[in-house]
mmCIF file of C-alpha atoms in Angstrom:
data_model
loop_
_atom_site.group_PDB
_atom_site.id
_atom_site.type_symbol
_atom_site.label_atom_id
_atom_site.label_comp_id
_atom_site.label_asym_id
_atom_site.label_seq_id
_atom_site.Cartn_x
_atom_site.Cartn_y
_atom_site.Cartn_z
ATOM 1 C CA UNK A 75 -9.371 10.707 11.343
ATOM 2 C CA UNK A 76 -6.863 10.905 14.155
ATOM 3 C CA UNK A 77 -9.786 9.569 16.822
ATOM 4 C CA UNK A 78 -10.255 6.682 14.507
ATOM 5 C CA UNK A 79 -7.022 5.960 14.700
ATOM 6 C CA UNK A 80 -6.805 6.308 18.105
ATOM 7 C CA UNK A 81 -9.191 3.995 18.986
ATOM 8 C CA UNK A 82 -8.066 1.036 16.440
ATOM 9 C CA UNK A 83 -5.011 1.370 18.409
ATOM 10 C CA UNK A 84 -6.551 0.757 21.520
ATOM 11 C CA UNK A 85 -8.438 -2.414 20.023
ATOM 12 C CA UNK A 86 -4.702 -3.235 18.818
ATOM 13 C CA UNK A 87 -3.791 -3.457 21.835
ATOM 14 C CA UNK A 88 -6.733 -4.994 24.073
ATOM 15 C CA UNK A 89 -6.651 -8.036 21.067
ATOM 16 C CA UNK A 90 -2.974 -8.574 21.768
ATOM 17 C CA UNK A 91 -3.509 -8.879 25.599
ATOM 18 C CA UNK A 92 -6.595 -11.192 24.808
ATOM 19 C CA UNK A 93 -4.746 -13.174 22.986
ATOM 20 C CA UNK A 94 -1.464 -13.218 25.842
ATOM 21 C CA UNK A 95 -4.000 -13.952 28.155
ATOM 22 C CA UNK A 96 -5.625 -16.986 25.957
ATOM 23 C CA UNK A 97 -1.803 -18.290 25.947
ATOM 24 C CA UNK A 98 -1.371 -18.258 29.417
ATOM 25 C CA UNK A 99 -4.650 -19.844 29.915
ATOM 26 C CA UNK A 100 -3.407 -22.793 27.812
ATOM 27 C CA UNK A 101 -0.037 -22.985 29.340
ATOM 28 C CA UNK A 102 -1.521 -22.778 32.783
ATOM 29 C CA UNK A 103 -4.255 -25.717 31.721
ATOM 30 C CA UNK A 104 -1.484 -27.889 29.963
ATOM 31 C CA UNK A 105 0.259 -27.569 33.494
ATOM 32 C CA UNK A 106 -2.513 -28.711 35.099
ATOM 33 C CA UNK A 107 -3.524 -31.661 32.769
ATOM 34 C CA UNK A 108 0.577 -32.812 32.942
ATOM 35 C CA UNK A 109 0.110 -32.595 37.332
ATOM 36 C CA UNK A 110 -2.979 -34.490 37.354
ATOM 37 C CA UNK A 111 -1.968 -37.196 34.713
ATOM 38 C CA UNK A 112 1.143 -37.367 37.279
ATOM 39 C CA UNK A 113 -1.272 -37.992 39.772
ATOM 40 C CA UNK A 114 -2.659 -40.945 37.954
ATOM 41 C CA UNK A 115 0.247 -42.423 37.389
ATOM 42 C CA UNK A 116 1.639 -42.652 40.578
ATOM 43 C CA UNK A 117 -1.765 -43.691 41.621
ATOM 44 C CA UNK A 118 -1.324 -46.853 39.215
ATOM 45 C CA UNK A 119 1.911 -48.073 39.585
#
């Protein structure tokens, strides 16, 4: 019982880093889309 819940802690925690480092990702690729649409901008004008 105890090593059960052992390792569905563990898989607790490895799904809540996944999913920190799935936010990231998306903040890190929303930074990048805002640069490069910067880019283009200036590139227009």
């Amino acid at each position: 019982m105890t090593t059960f819940f052992k390792s569905l802690q563990a898989a607790n925690k490895f799904t809540f880093s996944l999913k920190k480092f799935r936010v990231l990702i998306i903040f890190i690729d929303s930074d990048i889309l805002r640069v490069s649409q910067r880019k283009r901008y200036r590139e227009e004008k």
